[in-house]
Coordinates of C-alpha atoms in Angstrom, one line a residue:
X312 CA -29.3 -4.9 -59.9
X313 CA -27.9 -4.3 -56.7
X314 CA -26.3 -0.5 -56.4
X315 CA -23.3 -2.2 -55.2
X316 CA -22.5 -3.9 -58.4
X317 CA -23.5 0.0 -60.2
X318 CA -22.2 2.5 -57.8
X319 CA -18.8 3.2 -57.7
X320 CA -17.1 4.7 -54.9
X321 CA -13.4 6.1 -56.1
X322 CA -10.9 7.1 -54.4
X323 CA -12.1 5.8 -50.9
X324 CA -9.6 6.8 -48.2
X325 CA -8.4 4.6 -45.8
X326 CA -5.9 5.7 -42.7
X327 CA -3.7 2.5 -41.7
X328 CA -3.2 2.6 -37.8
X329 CA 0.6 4.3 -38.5
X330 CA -0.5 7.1 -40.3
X331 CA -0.2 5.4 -43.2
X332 CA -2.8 6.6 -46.1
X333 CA -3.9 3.9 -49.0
X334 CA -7.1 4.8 -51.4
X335 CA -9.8 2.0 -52.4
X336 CA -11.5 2.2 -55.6
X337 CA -13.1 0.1 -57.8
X338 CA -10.9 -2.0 -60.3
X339 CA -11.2 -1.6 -64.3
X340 CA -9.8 -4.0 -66.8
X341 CA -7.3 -1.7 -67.4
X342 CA -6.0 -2.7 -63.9
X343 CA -5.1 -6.1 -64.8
X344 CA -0.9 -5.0 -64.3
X345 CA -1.7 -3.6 -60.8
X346 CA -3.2 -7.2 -60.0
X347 CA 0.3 -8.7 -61.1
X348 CA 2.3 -6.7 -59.4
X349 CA -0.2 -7.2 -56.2
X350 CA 0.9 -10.9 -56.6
X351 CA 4.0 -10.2 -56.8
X352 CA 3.9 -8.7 -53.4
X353 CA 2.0 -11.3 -51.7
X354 CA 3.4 -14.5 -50.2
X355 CA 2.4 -17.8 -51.4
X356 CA 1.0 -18.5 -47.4
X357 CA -1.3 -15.3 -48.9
X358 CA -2.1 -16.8 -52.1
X359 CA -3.1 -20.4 -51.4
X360 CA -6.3 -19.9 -49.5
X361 CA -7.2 -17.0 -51.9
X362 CA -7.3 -19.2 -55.2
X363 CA -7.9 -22.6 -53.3
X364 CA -5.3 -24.2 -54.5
X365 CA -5.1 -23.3 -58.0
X366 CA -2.9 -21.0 -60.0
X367 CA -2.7 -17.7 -58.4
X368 CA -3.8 -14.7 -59.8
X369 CA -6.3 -15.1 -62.9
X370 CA -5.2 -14.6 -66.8
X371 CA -6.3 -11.1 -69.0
X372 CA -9.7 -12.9 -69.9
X373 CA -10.6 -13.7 -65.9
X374 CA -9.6 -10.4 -65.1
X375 CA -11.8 -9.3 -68.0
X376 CA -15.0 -11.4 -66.8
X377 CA -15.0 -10.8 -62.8
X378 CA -14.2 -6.8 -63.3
X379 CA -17.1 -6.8 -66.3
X380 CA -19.4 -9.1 -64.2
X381 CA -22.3 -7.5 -63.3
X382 CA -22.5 -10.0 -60.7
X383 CA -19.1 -8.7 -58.8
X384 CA -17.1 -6.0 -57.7
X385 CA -13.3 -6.0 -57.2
X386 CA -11.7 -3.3 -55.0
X387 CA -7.9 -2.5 -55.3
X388 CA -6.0 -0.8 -52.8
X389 CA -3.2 1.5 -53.6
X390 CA -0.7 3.7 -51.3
X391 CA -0.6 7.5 -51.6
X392 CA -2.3 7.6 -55.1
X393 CA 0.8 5.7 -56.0
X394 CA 0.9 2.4 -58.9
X395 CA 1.2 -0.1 -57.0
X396 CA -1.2 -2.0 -55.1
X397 CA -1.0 -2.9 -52.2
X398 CA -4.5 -4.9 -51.5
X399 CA -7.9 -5.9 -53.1
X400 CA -11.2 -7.0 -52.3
X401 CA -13.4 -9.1 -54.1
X402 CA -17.2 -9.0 -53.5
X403 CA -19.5 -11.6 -55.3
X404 CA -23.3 -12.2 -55.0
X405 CA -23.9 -15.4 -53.8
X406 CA -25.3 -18.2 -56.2
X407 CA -26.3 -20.1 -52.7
X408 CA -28.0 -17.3 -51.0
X409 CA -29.0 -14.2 -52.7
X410 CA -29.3 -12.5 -49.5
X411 CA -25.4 -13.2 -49.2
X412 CA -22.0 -11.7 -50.5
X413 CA -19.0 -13.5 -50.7
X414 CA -15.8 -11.6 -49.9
X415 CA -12.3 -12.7 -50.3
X416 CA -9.6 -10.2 -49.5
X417 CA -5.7 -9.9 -49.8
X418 CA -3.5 -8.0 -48.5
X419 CA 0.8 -8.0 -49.2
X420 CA 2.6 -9.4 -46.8
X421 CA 6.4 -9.5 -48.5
X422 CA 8.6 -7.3 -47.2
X423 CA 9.7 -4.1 -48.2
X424 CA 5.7 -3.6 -48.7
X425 CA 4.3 -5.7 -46.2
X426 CA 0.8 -4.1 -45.2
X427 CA -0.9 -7.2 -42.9
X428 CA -0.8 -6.5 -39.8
X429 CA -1.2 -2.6 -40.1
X430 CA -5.3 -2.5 -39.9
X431 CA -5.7 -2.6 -44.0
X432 CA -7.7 -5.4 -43.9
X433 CA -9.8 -4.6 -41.0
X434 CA -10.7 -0.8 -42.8
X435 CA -11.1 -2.9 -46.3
X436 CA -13.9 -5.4 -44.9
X437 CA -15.1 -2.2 -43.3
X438 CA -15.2 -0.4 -46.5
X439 CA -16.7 -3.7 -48.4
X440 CA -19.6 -4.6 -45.6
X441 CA -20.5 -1.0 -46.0
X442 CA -21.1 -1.3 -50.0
X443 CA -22.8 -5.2 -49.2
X444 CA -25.4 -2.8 -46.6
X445 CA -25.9 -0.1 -48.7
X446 CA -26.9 -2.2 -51.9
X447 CA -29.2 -4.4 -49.7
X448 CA -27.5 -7.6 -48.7
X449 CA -28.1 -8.8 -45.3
X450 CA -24.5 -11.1 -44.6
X451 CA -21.1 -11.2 -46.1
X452 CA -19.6 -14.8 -46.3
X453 CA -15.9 -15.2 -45.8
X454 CA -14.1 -18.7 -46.9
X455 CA -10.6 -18.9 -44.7
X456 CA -8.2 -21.5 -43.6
X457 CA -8.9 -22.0 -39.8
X458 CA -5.3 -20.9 -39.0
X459 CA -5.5 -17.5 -41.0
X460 CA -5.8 -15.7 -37.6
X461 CA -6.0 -12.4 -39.3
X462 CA -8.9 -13.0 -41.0
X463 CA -10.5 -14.6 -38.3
X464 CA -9.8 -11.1 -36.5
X465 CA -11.1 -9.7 -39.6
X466 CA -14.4 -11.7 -39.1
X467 CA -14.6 -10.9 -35.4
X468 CA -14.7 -7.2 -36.0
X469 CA -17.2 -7.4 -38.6
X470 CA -19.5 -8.7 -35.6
X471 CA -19.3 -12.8 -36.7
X472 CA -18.5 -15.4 -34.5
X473 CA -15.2 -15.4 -32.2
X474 CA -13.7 -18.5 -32.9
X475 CA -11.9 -19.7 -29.6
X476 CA -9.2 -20.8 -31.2
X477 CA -8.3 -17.4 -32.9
X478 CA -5.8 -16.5 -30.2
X479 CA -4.5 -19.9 -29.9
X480 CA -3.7 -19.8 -33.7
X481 CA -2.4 -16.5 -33.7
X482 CA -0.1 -17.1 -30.9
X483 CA 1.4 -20.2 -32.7
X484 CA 1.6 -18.4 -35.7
X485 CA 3.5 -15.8 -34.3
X486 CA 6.1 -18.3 -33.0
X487 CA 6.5 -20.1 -36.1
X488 CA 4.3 -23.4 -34.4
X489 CA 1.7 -25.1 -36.5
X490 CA -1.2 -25.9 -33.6
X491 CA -1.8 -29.8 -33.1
X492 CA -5.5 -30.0 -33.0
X493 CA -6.9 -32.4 -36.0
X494 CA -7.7 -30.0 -38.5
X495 CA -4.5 -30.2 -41.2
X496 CA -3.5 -26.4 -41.7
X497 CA -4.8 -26.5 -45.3
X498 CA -9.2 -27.1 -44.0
X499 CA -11.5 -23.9 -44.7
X500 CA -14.1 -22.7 -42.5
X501 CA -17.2 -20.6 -44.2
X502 CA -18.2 -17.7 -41.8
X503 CA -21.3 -16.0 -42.3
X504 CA -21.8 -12.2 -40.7
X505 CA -24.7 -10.5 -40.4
X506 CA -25.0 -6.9 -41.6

């Protein structure tokens, strides 16, 4: 069993780009009202690619099976020791490619505790590519909607491939424009990095 599913690193500390401090650790079942109220915080825009479609968030027996998985890790994020969260990570071995981790982050986004946009989820897939290295995977694979520019940032920094339409995206994003180019907003793209 990879260390990463075994090893847990508590209390991680991550510095936002304002100042701001947050703390990683590894979820517990015990958790499971964190995750709720780490819904609650998050837009449906955040939710939809996250869950694919489905139901957001997962019921007391999901939560149960991912956190108890020895096949998984889950990472919450919380601000100044505080009890509310305010991101996770989810890292899963890969039933396609052993080799491989899939990751899914998220990360609130509705205001009054908005936290995109403020490096969390750039030090987060830092934090979670570090675990994937150090227990022996070789890639992470990330599944994102090709207009999720931040994750596509996210991707880029983690050394994957820069997508040229990440800046195009972003752009339109930022003035409220859905870009014209085929794809229907709602298509995933599967990005593998290399460790």
């Amino acid at each position: 069993m990879p260390p990463l599913l075994t090893d847990a690193r508590r209390n991680t500390l991550l510095v936002l780009d304002d100042g701001t401090i947050t703390y990683a650790r590894t979820a517990t079942i015990e958790d499971y009202p964190l995750l709720e109220d780490l819904h609650a915080r998050c837009s449906t825009g955040s939710l939809f690619p996250l869950y694919r479609g489905r139901r957001p968030g997962f019921s007391a027996a999901e939560w149960q099976r991912i956190v108890d998985s020895p096949l998984s890790r889950v990472l919450l994020v919380t601000a100044d020791h505080s009890d509310h969260a305010v991101a996770m990570a989810s890292v899963i071995e890969s039933s396609r490619a052993p080799e491989a981790c899939e990751v899914a982050l998220l990360v609130a986004d509705l205001p009054p505790h908005a936290y995109q946009s403020r490096g969390l989820g750039t030090r987060l897939a830092d934090l979670v590519a570090d675990l994937a290295r150090d227990a022996g995977f070789t890639s992470l694979t990330v599944t994102s909607l090709w207009t999720n520019w931040r994750m596509l940032l996210i991707v880029e920094h983690l050394g994957g491939p820069a997508l040229p339409q990440t800046s195009y995206v972003r752009n339109m994003a930022l003035l409220g424009l859905l870009p014209n180019s085929g794809l229907d907003v709602a298509d995933e793209i599967e990005l593998r990095i290399a460790l």
